[in-house]
Amino acid sequence: MKICSWNVNGIRAVAKKGFLDWVKEESPDILCLQETKAHPEQLEKEILEIDGYTCYWNAAQRRGYSGVATYTKKVPLAVDYDLGVEEFDQEGRVIISSYENFTLLNVYFPNGQQNQDRLDYKLRFYARLMDVCDQMKVIQPNLIICGDFNTAHREIDLKNPKANEKRSGFLPIEREVLDQFLQRGYVDVFRYLYPEKVQYTWWSYRTMARERNVGWRIDYFYVSQEILPFIDDCNILEEITGSDHCPTLLKIADIQARLKQKCGKKNKYIIILYIILLYNTIRVQSYVNEISLILRGGFNDNETITGDQEYIS
């Protein structure tokens, strides 16, 4: 299974730059978009109804701002669009899709900007999302969180870390939040698989940054520990243009099929173990019956006692 995440910085803009052709060619099983900047009624039918996909939209109340969309080949068991907090839900930042073997969160995290109010808002959003994830893990341990996190975690995740230490997106307090994700048992899949690899997912439009590869890695796939064994790969598709971000791609095994495969190899050992346990259970029951008989005075002085009965006595 392929799950792709991409901040398109305006779905209408990227649609004019080969977006639909790319979807057809890449053919992800699930496509999560952030910063769509549109309401469904503003879009052409060909964007809303991509062949082979069911689409779910969560737009901000304010037009031309924020918004997320999830395209999926398989219809989810359930879809939710909020975190239960009005100040977050009105900005259209989350789509939660529940499938048989995992739950997927498509998230557009706030940008802290150079404004203390928005930075505080961003930190509250992070805290609320982590709490929601922890609550969901009780029901479905296999969680996948993808999207634009708007924070570079470590120095390796941006070109000029020293120059950006006081800039939102690389502030210590923001980076500490991503530390908390790790402490709560979530894994940054790309960094887990490629500890030393330098790749970015966002480049500023202002200074020809992409051409010079002066970028930031702020788009992630975080997963719970429980689903990590089923992850096959995580890639940054830096060659894909059309936005100031590039897509990230998660490759995940068919969980049910892999579990069946593993169980199949162990079946003969399980059967042998079952027979051993069954045999010993029968022997124990026999001992219990004999003990019961002894306690009821079932033996007389002239009765021969077997070895097992003598041991029990």
PDB file of N, CA and C in Angstrom, residues 68-144:
ATOM      1  N   VAL A  68      -7.719  20.665   4.269  1.00  0.00           N
ATOM      2  CA  VAL A  68      -7.105  19.372   3.961  1.00  0.00           C
ATOM      3  C   VAL A  68      -8.082  18.521   3.158  1.00  0.00           C
ATOM      4  N   ALA A  69      -7.535  17.563   2.425  1.00  0.00           N
ATOM      5  CA  ALA A  69      -8.366  16.633   1.652  1.00  0.00           C
ATOM      6  C   ALA A  69      -7.698  15.268   1.640  1.00  0.00           C
ATOM      7  N   THR A  70      -8.507  14.225   1.688  1.00  0.00           N
ATOM      8  CA  THR A  70      -8.002  12.857   1.613  1.00  0.00           C
ATOM      9  C   THR A  70      -8.700  12.122   0.476  1.00  0.00           C
ATOM     10  N   TYR A  71      -7.915  11.640  -0.471  1.00  0.00           N
ATOM     11  CA  TYR A  71      -8.411  10.795  -1.562  1.00  0.00           C
ATOM     12  C   TYR A  71      -8.039   9.349  -1.225  1.00  0.00           C
ATOM     13  N   THR A  72      -8.984   8.437  -1.332  1.00  0.00           N
ATOM     14  CA  THR A  72      -8.704   7.053  -0.966  1.00  0.00           C
ATOM     15  C   THR A  72      -9.386   6.070  -1.902  1.00  0.00           C
ATOM     16  N   LYS A  73      -8.652   5.035  -2.288  1.00  0.00           N
ATOM     17  CA  LYS A  73      -9.230   4.016  -3.161  1.00  0.00           C
ATOM     18  C   LYS A  73     -10.198   3.115  -2.396  1.00  0.00           C
ATOM     19  N   LYS A  74      -9.885   2.878  -1.132  1.00  0.00           N
ATOM     20  CA  LYS A  74     -10.751   2.049  -0.293  1.00  0.00           C
ATOM     21  C   LYS A  74     -11.531   2.948   0.651  1.00  0.00           C
ATOM     22  N   VAL A  75     -12.840   2.779   0.683  1.00  0.00           N
ATOM     23  CA  VAL A  75     -13.685   3.622   1.534  1.00  0.00           C
ATOM     24  C   VAL A  75     -13.408   3.296   3.002  1.00  0.00           C
ATOM     25  N   PRO A  76     -13.112   4.299   3.828  1.00  0.00           N
ATOM     26  CA  PRO A  76     -12.838   4.054   5.248  1.00  0.00           C
ATOM     27  C   PRO A  76     -14.078   3.566   5.995  1.00  0.00           C
ATOM     28  N   LEU A  77     -13.841   2.963   7.145  1.00  0.00           N
ATOM     29  CA  LEU A  77     -14.945   2.550   8.012  1.00  0.00           C
ATOM     30  C   LEU A  77     -15.622   3.769   8.627  1.00  0.00           C
ATOM     31  N   ALA A  78     -14.831   4.809   8.892  1.00  0.00           N
ATOM     32  CA  ALA A  78     -15.367   6.043   9.479  1.00  0.00           C
ATOM     33  C   ALA A  78     -14.425   7.193   9.155  1.00  0.00           C
ATOM     34  N   VAL A  79     -14.989   8.406   9.089  1.00  0.00           N
ATOM     35  CA  VAL A  79     -14.197   9.611   8.823  1.00  0.00           C
ATOM     36  C   VAL A  79     -14.632  10.705   9.791  1.00  0.00           C
ATOM     37  N   ASP A  80     -13.658  11.334  10.436  1.00  0.00           N
ATOM     38  CA  ASP A  80     -13.928  12.458  11.340  1.00  0.00           C
ATOM     39  C   ASP A  80     -13.145  13.675  10.863  1.00  0.00           C
ATOM     40  N   TYR A  81     -13.658  14.855  11.227  1.00  0.00           N
ATOM     41  CA  TYR A  81     -13.089  16.089  10.681  1.00  0.00           C
ATOM     42  C   TYR A  81     -12.664  17.088  11.752  1.00  0.00           C
ATOM     43  N   ASP A  82     -12.614  16.687  12.987  1.00  0.00           N
ATOM     44  CA  ASP A  82     -12.304  17.689  14.008  1.00  0.00           C
ATOM     45  C   ASP A  82     -11.555  17.080  15.180  1.00  0.00           C
ATOM     46  N   LEU A  83     -11.068  17.985  16.028  1.00  0.00           N
ATOM     47  CA  LEU A  83     -10.382  17.604  17.256  1.00  0.00           C
ATOM     48  C   LEU A  83     -11.229  17.910  18.482  1.00  0.00           C
ATOM     49  N   GLY A  84     -12.435  18.386  18.253  1.00  0.00           N
ATOM     50  CA  GLY A  84     -13.326  18.689  19.364  1.00  0.00           C
ATOM     51  C   GLY A  84     -13.051  20.016  20.040  1.00  0.00           C
ATOM     52  N   VAL A  85     -12.304  20.898  19.361  1.00  0.00           N
ATOM     53  CA  VAL A  85     -11.999  22.232  19.894  1.00  0.00           C
ATOM     54  C   VAL A  85     -12.289  23.243  18.797  1.00  0.00           C
ATOM     55  N   GLU A  86     -13.173  24.169  19.043  1.00  0.00           N
ATOM     56  CA  GLU A  86     -13.671  25.082  18.021  1.00  0.00           C
ATOM     57  C   GLU A  86     -12.558  25.896  17.369  1.00  0.00           C
ATOM     58  N   GLU A  87     -11.604  26.385  18.150  1.00  0.00           N
ATOM     59  CA  GLU A  87     -10.569  27.246  17.564  1.00  0.00           C
ATOM     60  C   GLU A  87      -9.705  26.497  16.551  1.00  0.00           C
ATOM     61  N   PHE A  88      -9.631  25.185  16.674  1.00  0.00           N
ATOM     62  CA  PHE A  88      -8.886  24.384  15.700  1.00  0.00           C
ATOM     63  C   PHE A  88      -9.778  23.913  14.556  1.00  0.00           C
ATOM     64  N   ASP A  89     -10.986  23.489  14.910  1.00  0.00           N
ATOM     65  CA  ASP A  89     -11.869  22.876  13.913  1.00  0.00           C
ATOM     66  C   ASP A  89     -12.327  23.866  12.850  1.00  0.00           C
ATOM     67  N   GLN A  90     -12.411  25.147  13.195  1.00  0.00           N
ATOM     68  CA  GLN A  90     -12.877  26.134  12.222  1.00  0.00           C
ATOM     69  C   GLN A  90     -11.838  26.413  11.125  1.00  0.00           C
ATOM     70  N   GLU A  91     -10.609  25.944  11.319  1.00  0.00           N
ATOM     71  CA  GLU A  91      -9.566  26.170  10.317  1.00  0.00           C
ATOM     72  C   GLU A  91      -9.349  24.972   9.393  1.00  0.00           C
ATOM     73  N   GLY A  92     -10.153  23.920   9.534  1.00  0.00           N
ATOM     74  CA  GLY A  92     -10.095  22.791   8.608  1.00  0.00           C
ATOM     75  C   GLY A  92      -8.727  22.147   8.506  1.00  0.00           C
ATOM     76  N   ARG A  93      -8.227  21.639   9.620  1.00  0.00           N
ATOM     77  CA  ARG A  93      -6.844  21.161   9.650  1.00  0.00           C
ATOM     78  C   ARG A  93      -6.696  19.643   9.768  1.00  0.00           C
ATOM     79  N   VAL A  94      -7.769  18.915   9.930  1.00  0.00           N
ATOM     80  CA  VAL A  94      -7.643  17.483  10.215  1.00  0.00           C
ATOM     81  C   VAL A  94      -8.702  16.670   9.480  1.00  0.00           C
ATOM     82  N   ILE A  95      -8.297  15.530   8.939  1.00  0.00           N
ATOM     83  CA  ILE A  95      -9.221  14.477   8.516  1.00  0.00           C
ATOM     84  C   ILE A  95      -8.695  13.170   9.104  1.00  0.00           C
ATOM     85  N   ILE A  96      -9.544  12.485   9.858  1.00  0.00           N
ATOM     86  CA  ILE A  96      -9.177  11.218  10.493  1.00  0.00           C
ATOM     87  C   ILE A  96      -9.943  10.095   9.809  1.00  0.00           C
ATOM     88  N   SER A  97      -9.223   9.196   9.160  1.00  0.00           N
ATOM     89  CA  SER A  97      -9.839   8.093   8.416  1.00  0.00           C
ATOM     90  C   SER A  97      -9.518   6.776   9.117  1.00  0.00           C
ATOM     91  N   SER A  98     -10.561   6.045   9.478  1.00  0.00           N
ATOM     92  CA  SER A  98     -10.385   4.770  10.177  1.00  0.00           C
ATOM     93  C   SER A  98     -10.586   3.607   9.213  1.00  0.00           C
ATOM     94  N   TYR A  99      -9.571   2.773   9.114  1.00  0.00           N
ATOM     95  CA  TYR A  99      -9.623   1.580   8.275  1.00  0.00           C
ATOM     96  C   TYR A  99      -9.604   0.342   9.166  1.00  0.00           C
ATOM     97  N   GLU A 100      -9.699  -0.817   8.539  1.00  0.00           N
ATOM     98  CA  GLU A 100      -9.781  -2.055   9.314  1.00  0.00           C
ATOM     99  C   GLU A 100      -8.547  -2.275  10.178  1.00  0.00           C
ATOM    100  N   ASN A 101      -7.368  -1.975   9.638  1.00  0.00           N
ATOM    101  CA  ASN A 101      -6.134  -2.308  10.344  1.00  0.00           C
ATOM    102  C   ASN A 101      -5.318  -1.108  10.813  1.00  0.00           C
ATOM    103  N   PHE A 102      -5.786   0.102  10.564  1.00  0.00           N
ATOM    104  CA  PHE A 102      -5.063   1.285  11.025  1.00  0.00           C
ATOM    105  C   PHE A 102      -5.975   2.506  10.949  1.00  0.00           C
ATOM    106  N   THR A 103      -5.555   3.555  11.637  1.00  0.00           N
ATOM    107  CA  THR A 103      -6.218   4.856  11.559  1.00  0.00           C
ATOM    108  C   THR A 103      -5.214   5.871  11.030  1.00  0.00           C
ATOM    109  N   LEU A 104      -5.660   6.682  10.072  1.00  0.00           N
ATOM    110  CA  LEU A 104      -4.790   7.658   9.406  1.00  0.00           C
ATOM    111  C   LEU A 104      -5.252   9.072   9.721  1.00  0.00           C
ATOM    112  N   LEU A 105      -4.329   9.900  10.179  1.00  0.00           N
ATOM    113  CA  LEU A 105      -4.614  11.309  10.435  1.00  0.00           C
ATOM    114  C   LEU A 105      -3.888  12.155   9.403  1.00  0.00           C
ATOM    115  N   ASN A 106      -4.651  12.884   8.612  1.00  0.00           N
ATOM    116  CA  ASN A 106      -4.125  13.838   7.639  1.00  0.00           C
ATOM    117  C   ASN A 106      -4.211  15.211   8.290  1.00  0.00           C
ATOM    118  N   VAL A 107      -3.050  15.820   8.569  1.00  0.00           N
ATOM    119  CA  VAL A 107      -3.030  17.021   9.416  1.00  0.00           C
ATOM    120  C   VAL A 107      -2.220  18.146   8.772  1.00  0.00           C
ATOM    121  N   TYR A 108      -2.796  19.345   8.804  1.00  0.00           N
ATOM    122  CA  TYR A 108      -2.057  20.550   8.436  1.00  0.00           C
ATOM    123  C   TYR A 108      -1.844  21.350   9.713  1.00  0.00           C
ATOM    124  N   PHE A 109      -0.643  21.261  10.265  1.00  0.00           N
ATOM    125  CA  PHE A 109      -0.324  21.935  11.520  1.00  0.00           C
ATOM    126  C   PHE A 109      -0.179  23.434  11.285  1.00  0.00           C
ATOM    127  N   PRO A 110      -0.551  24.236  12.268  1.00  0.00           N
ATOM    128  CA  PRO A 110      -0.447  25.693  12.105  1.00  0.00           C
ATOM    129  C   PRO A 110       0.999  26.157  11.959  1.00  0.00           C
ATOM    130  N   ASN A 111       1.150  27.285  11.297  1.00  0.00           N
ATOM    131  CA  ASN A 111       2.434  27.966  11.196  1.00  0.00           C
ATOM    132  C   ASN A 111       2.520  28.970  12.340  1.00  0.00           C
ATOM    133  N   GLY A 112       3.633  28.925  13.099  1.00  0.00           N
ATOM    134  CA  GLY A 112       3.766  29.842  14.225  1.00  0.00           C
ATOM    135  C   GLY A 112       3.988  31.279  13.809  1.00  0.00           C
ATOM    136  N   GLN A 113       4.463  31.499  12.579  1.00  0.00           N
ATOM    137  CA  GLN A 113       4.739  32.833  12.050  1.00  0.00           C
ATOM    138  C   GLN A 113       5.667  33.588  13.007  1.00  0.00           C
ATOM    139  N   GLN A 114       5.678  34.879  12.920  1.00  0.00           N
ATOM    140  CA  GLN A 114       6.473  35.694  13.842  1.00  0.00           C
ATOM    141  C   GLN A 114       5.530  36.406  14.810  1.00  0.00           C
ATOM    142  N   ASN A 115       4.583  35.644  15.311  1.00  0.00           N
ATOM    143  CA  ASN A 115       3.515  36.223  16.117  1.00  0.00           C
ATOM    144  C   ASN A 115       3.292  35.320  17.324  1.00  0.00           C
ATOM    145  N   GLN A 116       3.378  35.890  18.531  1.00  0.00           N
ATOM    146  CA  GLN A 116       3.280  35.082  19.741  1.00  0.00           C
ATOM    147  C   GLN A 116       1.920  34.414  19.869  1.00  0.00           C
ATOM    148  N   ASP A 117       0.861  35.107  19.461  1.00  0.00           N
ATOM    149  CA  ASP A 117      -0.478  34.518  19.558  1.00  0.00           C
ATOM    150  C   ASP A 117      -0.588  33.264  18.696  1.00  0.00           C
ATOM    151  N   ARG A 118      -0.070  33.346  17.471  1.00  0.00           N
ATOM    152  CA  ARG A 118      -0.149  32.183  16.586  1.00  0.00           C
ATOM    153  C   ARG A 118       0.805  31.070  17.036  1.00  0.00           C
ATOM    154  N   LEU A 119       1.920  31.441  17.632  1.00  0.00           N
ATOM    155  CA  LEU A 119       2.817  30.422  18.171  1.00  0.00           C
ATOM    156  C   LEU A 119       2.132  29.669  19.308  1.00  0.00           C
ATOM    157  N   ASP A 120       1.463  30.412  20.191  1.00  0.00           N
ATOM    158  CA  ASP A 120       0.725  29.775  21.284  1.00  0.00           C
ATOM    159  C   ASP A 120      -0.380  28.871  20.736  1.00  0.00           C
ATOM    160  N   TYR A 121      -1.044  29.352  19.695  1.00  0.00           N
ATOM    161  CA  TYR A 121      -2.094  28.569  19.039  1.00  0.00           C
ATOM    162  C   TYR A 121      -1.510  27.267  18.489  1.00  0.00           C
ATOM    163  N   LYS A 122      -0.366  27.376  17.847  1.00  0.00           N
ATOM    164  CA  LYS A 122       0.300  26.202  17.274  1.00  0.00           C
ATOM    165  C   LYS A 122       0.638  25.185  18.360  1.00  0.00           C
ATOM    166  N   LEU A 123       1.156  25.640  19.481  1.00  0.00           N
ATOM    167  CA  LEU A 123       1.530  24.739  20.568  1.00  0.00           C
ATOM    168  C   LEU A 123       0.301  24.085  21.188  1.00  0.00           C
ATOM    169  N   ARG A 124      -0.799  24.830  21.294  1.00  0.00           N
ATOM    170  CA  ARG A 124      -2.045  24.241  21.810  1.00  0.00           C
ATOM    171  C   ARG A 124      -2.568  23.180  20.848  1.00  0.00           C
ATOM    172  N   PHE A 125      -2.429  23.450  19.558  1.00  0.00           N
ATOM    173  CA  PHE A 125      -2.875  22.488  18.549  1.00  0.00           C
ATOM    174  C   PHE A 125      -2.078  21.190  18.680  1.00  0.00           C
ATOM    175  N   TYR A 126      -0.768  21.301  18.776  1.00  0.00           N
ATOM    176  CA  TYR A 126       0.083  20.122  18.960  1.00  0.00           C
ATOM    177  C   TYR A 126      -0.372  19.312  20.179  1.00  0.00           C
ATOM    178  N   ALA A 127      -0.582  20.004  21.294  1.00  0.00           N
ATOM    179  CA  ALA A 127      -0.951  19.318  22.533  1.00  0.00           C
ATOM    180  C   ALA A 127      -2.282  18.589  22.387  1.00  0.00           C
ATOM    181  N   ARG A 128      -3.250  19.258  21.769  1.00  0.00           N
ATOM    182  CA  ARG A 128      -4.559  18.637  21.580  1.00  0.00           C
ATOM    183  C   ARG A 128      -4.458  17.420  20.664  1.00  0.00           C
ATOM    184  N   LEU A 129      -3.689  17.543  19.601  1.00  0.00           N
ATOM    185  CA  LEU A 129      -3.564  16.426  18.668  1.00  0.00           C
ATOM    186  C   LEU A 129      -2.929  15.214  19.344  1.00  0.00           C
ATOM    187  N   MET A 130      -1.893  15.434  20.137  1.00  0.00           N
ATOM    188  CA  MET A 130      -1.251  14.316  20.829  1.00  0.00           C
ATOM    189  C   MET A 130      -2.217  13.626  21.783  1.00  0.00           C
ATOM    190  N   ASP A 131      -3.039  14.412  22.477  1.00  0.00           N
ATOM    191  CA  ASP A 131      -4.025  13.820  23.382  1.00  0.00           C
ATOM    192  C   ASP A 131      -5.043  12.986  22.610  1.00  0.00           C
ATOM    193  N   VAL A 132      -5.499  13.502  21.479  1.00  0.00           N
ATOM    194  CA  VAL A 132      -6.459  12.766  20.648  1.00  0.00           C
ATOM    195  C   VAL A 132      -5.832  11.465  20.143  1.00  0.00           C
ATOM    196  N   CYS A 133      -4.586  11.528  19.720  1.00  0.00           N
ATOM    197  CA  CYS A 133      -3.900  10.322  19.241  1.00  0.00           C
ATOM    198  C   CYS A 133      -3.792   9.272  20.344  1.00  0.00           C
ATOM    199  N   ASP A 134      -3.438   9.711  21.540  1.00  0.00           N
ATOM    200  CA  ASP A 134      -3.325   8.770  22.655  1.00  0.00           C
ATOM    201  C   ASP A 134      -4.669   8.126  22.967  1.00  0.00           C
ATOM    202  N   GLN A 135      -5.744   8.904  22.870  1.00  0.00           N
ATOM    203  CA  GLN A 135      -7.081   8.352  23.101  1.00  0.00           C
ATOM    204  C   GLN A 135      -7.439   7.324  22.032  1.00  0.00           C
ATOM    205  N   MET A 136      -7.103   7.618  20.786  1.00  0.00           N
ATOM    206  CA  MET A 136      -7.431   6.703  19.692  1.00  0.00           C
ATOM    207  C   MET A 136      -6.635   5.410  19.779  1.00  0.00           C
ATOM    208  N   LYS A 137      -5.411   5.495  20.288  1.00  0.00           N
ATOM    209  CA  LYS A 137      -4.561   4.307  20.377  1.00  0.00           C
ATOM    210  C   LYS A 137      -5.148   3.244  21.290  1.00  0.00           C
ATOM    211  N   VAL A 138      -5.989   3.644  22.215  1.00  0.00           N
ATOM    212  CA  VAL A 138      -6.629   2.672  23.100  1.00  0.00           C
ATOM    213  C   VAL A 138      -7.523   1.740  22.288  1.00  0.00           C
ATOM    214  N   ILE A 139      -8.168   2.290  21.263  1.00  0.00           N
ATOM    215  CA  ILE A 139      -9.081   1.516  20.413  1.00  0.00           C
ATOM    216  C   ILE A 139      -8.339   0.893  19.232  1.00  0.00           C
ATOM    217  N   GLN A 140      -7.479   1.670  18.576  1.00  0.00           N
ATOM    218  CA  GLN A 140      -6.725   1.195  17.411  1.00  0.00           C
ATOM    219  C   GLN A 140      -5.252   1.565  17.609  1.00  0.00           C
ATOM    220  N   PRO A 141      -4.424   0.592  17.997  1.00  0.00           N
ATOM    221  CA  PRO A 141      -3.012   0.894  18.263  1.00  0.00           C
ATOM    222  C   PRO A 141      -2.227   1.322  17.029  1.00  0.00           C
ATOM    223  N   ASN A 142      -2.684   0.939  15.833  1.00  0.00           N
ATOM    224  CA  ASN A 142      -1.947   1.249  14.607  1.00  0.00           C
ATOM    225  C   ASN A 142      -2.329   2.628  14.085  1.00  0.00           C
ATOM    226  N   LEU A 143      -1.520   3.625  14.404  1.00  0.00           N
ATOM    227  CA  LEU A 143      -1.798   5.006  13.999  1.00  0.00           C
ATOM    228  C   LEU A 143      -0.744   5.499  13.010  1.00  0.00           C
ATOM    229  N   ILE A 144      -1.220   6.245  12.007  1.00  0.00           N
ATOM    230  CA  ILE A 144      -0.339   6.918  11.055  1.00  0.00           C
ATOM    231  C   ILE A 144      -0.725   8.391  11.038  1.00  0.00           C
TER     232      ILE A 144
END
